[in-house]
Amino acid sequence: KTENEDVTHMGPIAEDFAEAFDLGHTAEHITVTDINGVALAAIQGLQQQVQELKAELAALRAEAAE
């Protein structure tokens, strides 16, 4: 609201964030704590997927080697 019109940012809309994650006191604001927590949970979920895919790949390579 206080920046020039030519300045652009990228990020979630507070109302969409609140609907998706049901975090915070109001749907009009996103706190740094909440957005960092969601980002960390997403990173942890992706790390879990990577580990599962690595295990699957190792099993398939072992099967192919036999």
PDB file of C-alpha atoms in Angstrom:
ATOM      1  CA  LYS A   1       0.000   0.000   0.000  1.00  0.00           C
ATOM      2  CA  THR A   2       2.915   2.348   0.580  1.00  0.00           C
ATOM      3  CA  GLU A   3       5.077   1.299  -2.388  1.00  0.00           C
ATOM      4  CA  ASN A   4       5.007   2.552  -5.937  1.00  0.00           C
ATOM      5  CA  GLU A   5       2.598   0.822  -8.300  1.00  0.00           C
ATOM      6  CA  ASP A   6       5.486  -0.577 -10.361  1.00  0.00           C
ATOM      7  CA  VAL A   7       6.783  -2.648  -7.406  1.00  0.00           C
ATOM      8  CA  THR A   8       5.638  -6.272  -7.537  1.00  0.00           C
ATOM      9  CA  HIS A   9       5.777  -9.036  -4.963  1.00  0.00           C
ATOM     10  CA  MET A  10       5.041 -12.731  -4.993  1.00  0.00           C
ATOM     11  CA  GLY A  11       3.257 -14.455  -2.160  1.00  0.00           C
ATOM     12  CA  PRO A  12       0.021 -15.942  -0.929  1.00  0.00           C
ATOM     13  CA  ILE A  13      -3.189 -14.021  -0.475  1.00  0.00           C
ATOM     14  CA  ALA A  14      -4.059 -13.926   3.241  1.00  0.00           C
ATOM     15  CA  GLU A  15      -7.610 -15.201   2.710  1.00  0.00           C
ATOM     16  CA  ASP A  16      -6.406 -18.140   0.563  1.00  0.00           C
ATOM     17  CA  PHE A  17      -3.696 -18.957   3.100  1.00  0.00           C
ATOM     18  CA  ALA A  18      -6.223 -18.964   5.952  1.00  0.00           C
ATOM     19  CA  GLU A  19      -8.604 -21.192   3.987  1.00  0.00           C
ATOM     20  CA  ALA A  20      -5.870 -23.653   3.048  1.00  0.00           C
ATOM     21  CA  PHE A  21      -4.166 -23.930   6.445  1.00  0.00           C
ATOM     22  CA  ASP A  22      -6.615 -22.563   9.036  1.00  0.00           C
ATOM     23  CA  LEU A  23      -3.850 -20.729  10.894  1.00  0.00           C
ATOM     24  CA  GLY A  24      -3.703 -17.376  12.641  1.00  0.00           C
ATOM     25  CA  HIS A  25      -6.199 -15.114  14.355  1.00  0.00           C
ATOM     26  CA  THR A  26      -7.647 -13.541  11.231  1.00  0.00           C
ATOM     27  CA  ALA A  27      -7.954 -14.281   7.529  1.00  0.00           C
ATOM     28  CA  GLU A  28      -6.701 -10.793   6.751  1.00  0.00           C
ATOM     29  CA  HIS A  29      -3.060 -11.265   7.782  1.00  0.00           C
ATOM     30  CA  ILE A  30      -0.339 -13.897   7.541  1.00  0.00           C
ATOM     31  CA  THR A  31       2.255 -14.027  10.305  1.00  0.00           C
ATOM     32  CA  VAL A  32       5.876 -14.850   9.621  1.00  0.00           C
ATOM     33  CA  THR A  33       5.620 -17.725  12.100  1.00  0.00           C
ATOM     34  CA  ASP A  34       2.727 -19.314  10.218  1.00  0.00           C
ATOM     35  CA  ILE A  35       4.238 -18.932   6.770  1.00  0.00           C
ATOM     36  CA  ASN A  36       7.585 -20.287   7.979  1.00  0.00           C
ATOM     37  CA  GLY A  37       5.840 -23.223   9.652  1.00  0.00           C
ATOM     38  CA  VAL A  38       3.947 -24.094   6.477  1.00  0.00           C
ATOM     39  CA  ALA A  39       7.149 -23.823   4.444  1.00  0.00           C
ATOM     40  CA  LEU A  40       9.011 -26.073   6.899  1.00  0.00           C
ATOM     41  CA  ALA A  41       6.208 -28.665   6.857  1.00  0.00           C
ATOM     42  CA  ALA A  42       6.285 -28.634   3.050  1.00  0.00           C
ATOM     43  CA  ILE A  43      10.060 -29.117   3.036  1.00  0.00           C
ATOM     44  CA  GLN A  44       9.750 -32.011   5.490  1.00  0.00           C
ATOM     45  CA  GLY A  45       7.052 -33.619   3.340  1.00  0.00           C
ATOM     46  CA  LEU A  46       9.192 -33.303   0.234  1.00  0.00           C
ATOM     47  CA  GLN A  47      12.204 -34.728   2.070  1.00  0.00           C
ATOM     48  CA  GLN A  48      10.099 -37.744   3.085  1.00  0.00           C
ATOM     49  CA  GLN A  49       9.062 -38.253  -0.541  1.00  0.00           C
ATOM     50  CA  VAL A  50      12.692 -38.045  -1.676  1.00  0.00           C
ATOM     51  CA  GLN A  51      13.721 -40.679   0.885  1.00  0.00           C
ATOM     52  CA  GLU A  52      10.895 -42.991  -0.218  1.00  0.00           C
ATOM     53  CA  LEU A  53      11.834 -42.571  -3.875  1.00  0.00           C
ATOM     54  CA  LYS A  54      15.504 -43.239  -3.110  1.00  0.00           C
ATOM     55  CA  ALA A  55      14.560 -46.477  -1.342  1.00  0.00           C
ATOM     56  CA  GLU A  56      12.329 -47.495  -4.249  1.00  0.00           C
ATOM     57  CA  LEU A  57      15.096 -46.712  -6.730  1.00  0.00           C
ATOM     58  CA  ALA A  58      17.619 -48.743  -4.744  1.00  0.00           C
ATOM     59  CA  ALA A  59      15.224 -51.696  -4.680  1.00  0.00           C
ATOM     60  CA  LEU A  60      14.619 -51.455  -8.418  1.00  0.00           C
ATOM     61  CA  ARG A  61      18.345 -51.232  -9.125  1.00  0.00           C
ATOM     62  CA  ALA A  62      18.988 -54.286  -6.965  1.00  0.00           C
ATOM     63  CA  GLU A  63      16.205 -56.165  -8.758  1.00  0.00           C
ATOM     64  CA  ALA A  64      17.576 -55.152 -12.163  1.00  0.00           C
ATOM     65  CA  ALA A  65      21.092 -56.228 -11.159  1.00  0.00           C
ATOM     66  CA  GLU A  66      19.847 -59.719 -10.330  1.00  0.00           C
TER      67      GLU A  66
END
